[in-house]
Short mmCIF file of C-alpha atoms in Angstrom, two decimals:
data_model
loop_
_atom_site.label_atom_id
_atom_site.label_comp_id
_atom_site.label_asym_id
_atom_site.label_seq_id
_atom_site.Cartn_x
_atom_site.Cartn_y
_atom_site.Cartn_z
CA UNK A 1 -54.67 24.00 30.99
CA UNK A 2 -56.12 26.94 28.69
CA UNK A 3 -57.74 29.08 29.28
CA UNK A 4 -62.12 28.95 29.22
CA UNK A 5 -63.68 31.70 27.50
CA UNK A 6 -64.74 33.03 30.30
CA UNK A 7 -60.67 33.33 31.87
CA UNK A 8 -59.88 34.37 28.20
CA UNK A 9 -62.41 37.87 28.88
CA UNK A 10 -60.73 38.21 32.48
CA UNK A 11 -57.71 38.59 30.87
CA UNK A 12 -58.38 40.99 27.90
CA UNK A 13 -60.39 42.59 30.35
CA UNK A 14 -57.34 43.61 32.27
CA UNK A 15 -56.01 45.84 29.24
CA UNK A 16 -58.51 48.40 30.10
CA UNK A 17 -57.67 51.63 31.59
CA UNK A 18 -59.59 54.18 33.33
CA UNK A 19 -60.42 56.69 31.29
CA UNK A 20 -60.58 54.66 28.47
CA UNK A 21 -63.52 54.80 25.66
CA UNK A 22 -63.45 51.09 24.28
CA UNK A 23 -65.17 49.04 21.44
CA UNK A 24 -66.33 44.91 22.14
CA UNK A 25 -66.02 43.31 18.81
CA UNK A 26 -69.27 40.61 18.87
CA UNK A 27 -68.66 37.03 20.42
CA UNK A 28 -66.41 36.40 22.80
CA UNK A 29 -64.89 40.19 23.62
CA UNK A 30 -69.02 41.21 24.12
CA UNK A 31 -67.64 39.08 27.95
CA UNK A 32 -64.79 41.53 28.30
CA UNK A 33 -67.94 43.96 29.89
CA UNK A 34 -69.05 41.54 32.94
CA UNK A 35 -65.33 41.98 33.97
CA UNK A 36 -64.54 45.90 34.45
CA UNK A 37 -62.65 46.37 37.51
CA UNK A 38 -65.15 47.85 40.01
CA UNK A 39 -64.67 51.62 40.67
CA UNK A 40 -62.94 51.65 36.71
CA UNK A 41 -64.38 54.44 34.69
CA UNK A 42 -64.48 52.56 31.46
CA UNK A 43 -67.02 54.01 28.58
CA UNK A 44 -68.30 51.06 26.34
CA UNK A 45 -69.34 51.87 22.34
CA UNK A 46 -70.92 50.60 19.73
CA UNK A 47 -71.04 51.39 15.82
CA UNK A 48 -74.96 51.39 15.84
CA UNK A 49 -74.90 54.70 18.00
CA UNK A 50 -74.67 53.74 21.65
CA UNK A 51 -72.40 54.66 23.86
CA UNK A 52 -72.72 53.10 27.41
CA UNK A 53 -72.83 49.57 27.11
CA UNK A 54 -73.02 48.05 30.40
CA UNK A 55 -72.40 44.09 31.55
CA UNK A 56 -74.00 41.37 28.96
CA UNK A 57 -77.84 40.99 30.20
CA UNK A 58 -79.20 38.11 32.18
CA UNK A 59 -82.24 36.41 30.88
CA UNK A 60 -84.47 38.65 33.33
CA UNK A 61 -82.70 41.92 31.78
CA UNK A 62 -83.03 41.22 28.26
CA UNK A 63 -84.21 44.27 26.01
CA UNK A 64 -85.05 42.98 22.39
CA UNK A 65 -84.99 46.61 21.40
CA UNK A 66 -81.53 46.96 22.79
CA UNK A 67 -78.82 45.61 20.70
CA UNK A 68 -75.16 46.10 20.09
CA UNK A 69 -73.80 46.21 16.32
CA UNK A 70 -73.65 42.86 16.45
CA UNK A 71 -77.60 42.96 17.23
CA UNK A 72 -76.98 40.93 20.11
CA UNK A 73 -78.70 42.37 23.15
CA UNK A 74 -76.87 44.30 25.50
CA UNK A 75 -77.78 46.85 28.62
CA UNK A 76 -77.00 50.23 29.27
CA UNK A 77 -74.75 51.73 32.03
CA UNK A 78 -76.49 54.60 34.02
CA UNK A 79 -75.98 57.91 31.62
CA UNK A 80 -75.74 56.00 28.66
CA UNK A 81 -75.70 57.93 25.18
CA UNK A 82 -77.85 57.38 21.84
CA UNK A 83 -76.87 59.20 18.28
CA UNK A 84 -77.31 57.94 15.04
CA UNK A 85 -74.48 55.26 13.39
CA UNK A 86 -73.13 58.20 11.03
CA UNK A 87 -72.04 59.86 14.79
CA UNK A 88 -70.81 57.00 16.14
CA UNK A 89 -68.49 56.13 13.00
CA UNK A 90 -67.42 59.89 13.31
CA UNK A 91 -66.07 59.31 16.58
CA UNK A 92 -64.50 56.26 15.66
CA UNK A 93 -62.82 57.79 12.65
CA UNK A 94 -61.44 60.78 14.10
CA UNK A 95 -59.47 58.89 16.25
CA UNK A 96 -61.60 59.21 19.93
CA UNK A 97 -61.96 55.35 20.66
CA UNK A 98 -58.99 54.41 22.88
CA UNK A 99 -59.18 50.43 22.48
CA UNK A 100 -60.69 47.68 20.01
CA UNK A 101 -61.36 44.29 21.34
CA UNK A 102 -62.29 42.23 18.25
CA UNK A 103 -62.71 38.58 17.50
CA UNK A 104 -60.56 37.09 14.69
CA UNK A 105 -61.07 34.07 11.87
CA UNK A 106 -57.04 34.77 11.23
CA UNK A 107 -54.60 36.97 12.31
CA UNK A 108 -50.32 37.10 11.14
CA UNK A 109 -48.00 37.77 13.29
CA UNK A 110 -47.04 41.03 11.11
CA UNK A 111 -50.49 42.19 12.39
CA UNK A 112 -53.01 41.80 9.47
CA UNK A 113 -56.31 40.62 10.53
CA UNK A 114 -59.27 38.54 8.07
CA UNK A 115 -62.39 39.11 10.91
CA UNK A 116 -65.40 39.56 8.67
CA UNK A 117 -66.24 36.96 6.27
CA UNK A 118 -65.29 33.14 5.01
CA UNK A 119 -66.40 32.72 0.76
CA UNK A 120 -69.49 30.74 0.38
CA UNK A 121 -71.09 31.73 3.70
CA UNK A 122 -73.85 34.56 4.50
CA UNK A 123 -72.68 37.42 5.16
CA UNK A 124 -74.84 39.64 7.14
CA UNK A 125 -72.74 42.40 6.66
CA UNK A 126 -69.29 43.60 7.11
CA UNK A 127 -69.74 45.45 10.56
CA UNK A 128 -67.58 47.81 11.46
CA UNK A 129 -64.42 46.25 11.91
CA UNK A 130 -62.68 48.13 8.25
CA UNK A 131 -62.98 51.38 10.56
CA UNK A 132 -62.25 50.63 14.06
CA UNK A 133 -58.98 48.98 13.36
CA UNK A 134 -57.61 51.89 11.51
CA UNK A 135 -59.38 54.50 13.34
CA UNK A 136 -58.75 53.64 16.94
CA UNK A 137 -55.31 54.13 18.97
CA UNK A 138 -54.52 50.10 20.08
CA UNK A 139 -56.02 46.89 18.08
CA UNK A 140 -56.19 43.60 20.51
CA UNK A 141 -57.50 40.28 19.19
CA UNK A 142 -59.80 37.89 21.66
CA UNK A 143 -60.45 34.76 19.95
CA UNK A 144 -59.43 31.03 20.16
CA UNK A 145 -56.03 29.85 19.91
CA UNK A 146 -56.93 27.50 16.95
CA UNK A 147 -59.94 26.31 14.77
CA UNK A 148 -62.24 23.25 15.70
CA UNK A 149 -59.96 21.59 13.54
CA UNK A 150 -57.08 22.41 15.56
CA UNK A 151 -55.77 24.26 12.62
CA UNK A 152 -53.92 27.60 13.61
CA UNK A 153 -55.52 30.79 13.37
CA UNK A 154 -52.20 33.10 13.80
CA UNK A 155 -50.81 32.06 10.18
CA UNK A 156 -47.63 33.84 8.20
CA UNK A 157 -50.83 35.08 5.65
CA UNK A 158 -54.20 35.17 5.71
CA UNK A 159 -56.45 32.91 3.41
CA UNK A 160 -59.67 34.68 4.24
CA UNK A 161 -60.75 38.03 2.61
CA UNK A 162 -58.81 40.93 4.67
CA UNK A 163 -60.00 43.47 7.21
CA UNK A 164 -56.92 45.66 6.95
CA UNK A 165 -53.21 44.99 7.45
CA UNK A 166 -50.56 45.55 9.92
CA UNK A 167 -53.41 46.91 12.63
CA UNK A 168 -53.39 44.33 15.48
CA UNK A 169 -51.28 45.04 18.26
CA UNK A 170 -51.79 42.29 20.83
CA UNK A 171 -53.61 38.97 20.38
CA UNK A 172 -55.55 37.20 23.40
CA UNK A 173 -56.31 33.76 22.83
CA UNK A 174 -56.91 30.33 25.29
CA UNK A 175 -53.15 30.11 24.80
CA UNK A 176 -52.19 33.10 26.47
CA UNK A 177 -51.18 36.63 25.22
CA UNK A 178 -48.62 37.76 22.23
CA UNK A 179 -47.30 41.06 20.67
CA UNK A 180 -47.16 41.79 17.32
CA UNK A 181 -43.47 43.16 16.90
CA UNK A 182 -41.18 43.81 13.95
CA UNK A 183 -39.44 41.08 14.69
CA UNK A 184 -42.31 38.22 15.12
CA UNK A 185 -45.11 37.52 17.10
CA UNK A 186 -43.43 37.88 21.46
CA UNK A 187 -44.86 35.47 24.18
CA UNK A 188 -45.82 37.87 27.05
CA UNK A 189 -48.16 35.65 28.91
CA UNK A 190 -48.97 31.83 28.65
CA UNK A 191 -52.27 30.57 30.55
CA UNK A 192 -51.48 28.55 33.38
CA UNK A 193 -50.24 25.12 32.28
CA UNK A 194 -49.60 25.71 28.57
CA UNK A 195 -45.68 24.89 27.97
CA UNK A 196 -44.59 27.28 25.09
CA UNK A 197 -43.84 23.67 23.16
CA UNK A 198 -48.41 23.58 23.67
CA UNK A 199 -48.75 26.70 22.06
CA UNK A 200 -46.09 26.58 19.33
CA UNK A 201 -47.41 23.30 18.20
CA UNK A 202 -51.23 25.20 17.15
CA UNK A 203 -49.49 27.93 15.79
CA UNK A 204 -48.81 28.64 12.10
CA UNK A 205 -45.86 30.97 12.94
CA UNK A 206 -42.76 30.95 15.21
CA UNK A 207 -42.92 32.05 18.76
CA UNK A 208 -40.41 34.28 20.55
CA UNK A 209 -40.01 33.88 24.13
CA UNK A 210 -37.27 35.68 26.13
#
């Protein structure tokens, strides 16, 4: 069975290090935060100037004034930090954010990544994504496997506008978990019941398994 979005952010969540100053992507890898390892010194930032992000809120924690760069609402760990966006893109950019956990519309297996827009639909803005996957050290992708479609979302090229190329490391899906590599996109992991014949078969490129 795959797996739930939920498992999906237990997983992803398990590429964290202590140490580690990391940046949720909006969506799904905003869940990667209820599922820090206790006693894991993990630092949580955002592009809109907040550094500190603590688990998503409950409906009794909710801060309208608090929001991530996605402007959904988040909370704030104990010491949290607040600078302006310019700061915050400055740290990205000079190379101090360890990890990006983004979401993905399509991804290759050669690493290029189309996360911010689809033609004809609003566009609330690009985000932040054009620096963080060129400015931080490691790129991993959280999204679903395939569209509601069923149509792949790991293709051999992206149709969608670009975000950058050759910048995603590691892709996390309902599937399981694959490596970009020079040689093709790696199985490392597959969720508990998928058959690598389940995941080939919603994937627009070929798998290599050991």
């Amino acid at each position: 069975m795959a797996w739930n979005r939920e498992q999906m952010a237990q997983r992803a969540a398990k590429e964290l290090q202590s140490g580690f100053y990391v940046n949720l992507g909006i969506g799904l890898p905003t869940l990667v935060a209820n599922y820090i390892p206790e006693g894991m010194d993990v630092v949580l930032q955002s592009e809109n100037g907040l550094l500190g992000i603590g688990a998503f809120p409950t409906e009794a924690e909710i801060d309208a004034d608090l929001i991530n760069a996605g402007k959904q609402t988040v909370t704030a760990t104990k010491g949290a930090s607040y600078f302006s966006s310019s700061e915050s893109f400055a740290m990205i950019r000079g190379g101090h954010v360890n990890l990006a956990i983004l979401g993905a519309m399509e991804v290759t297996d050669k690493g290029d990544l189309a996360n911010w827009m689809i033609p004809g639909k609003m566009v609330k803005g690009m985000g932040g994504a054009m620096d963080l996957v060129v400015g931080v050290q490691r790129v991993i992708v959280l999204m679903e496997h395939a569209t509601k479609k069923g149509q792949p979302k790991i293709v051999p090229e992206c149709s969608l506008p670009l975000t950058a190329t050759g910048v995603v490391n590691r892709i996390i899906t309902d599937q399981g978990v694959f490596d970009v590599h020079e040689s093709g996109l790696k199985v490392v992991e597959l969720a508990d019941g998928v058959t690598l014949s389940d995941a080939q078969s919603i994937t627009g490129v070929p798998l290599i398994s050991d």
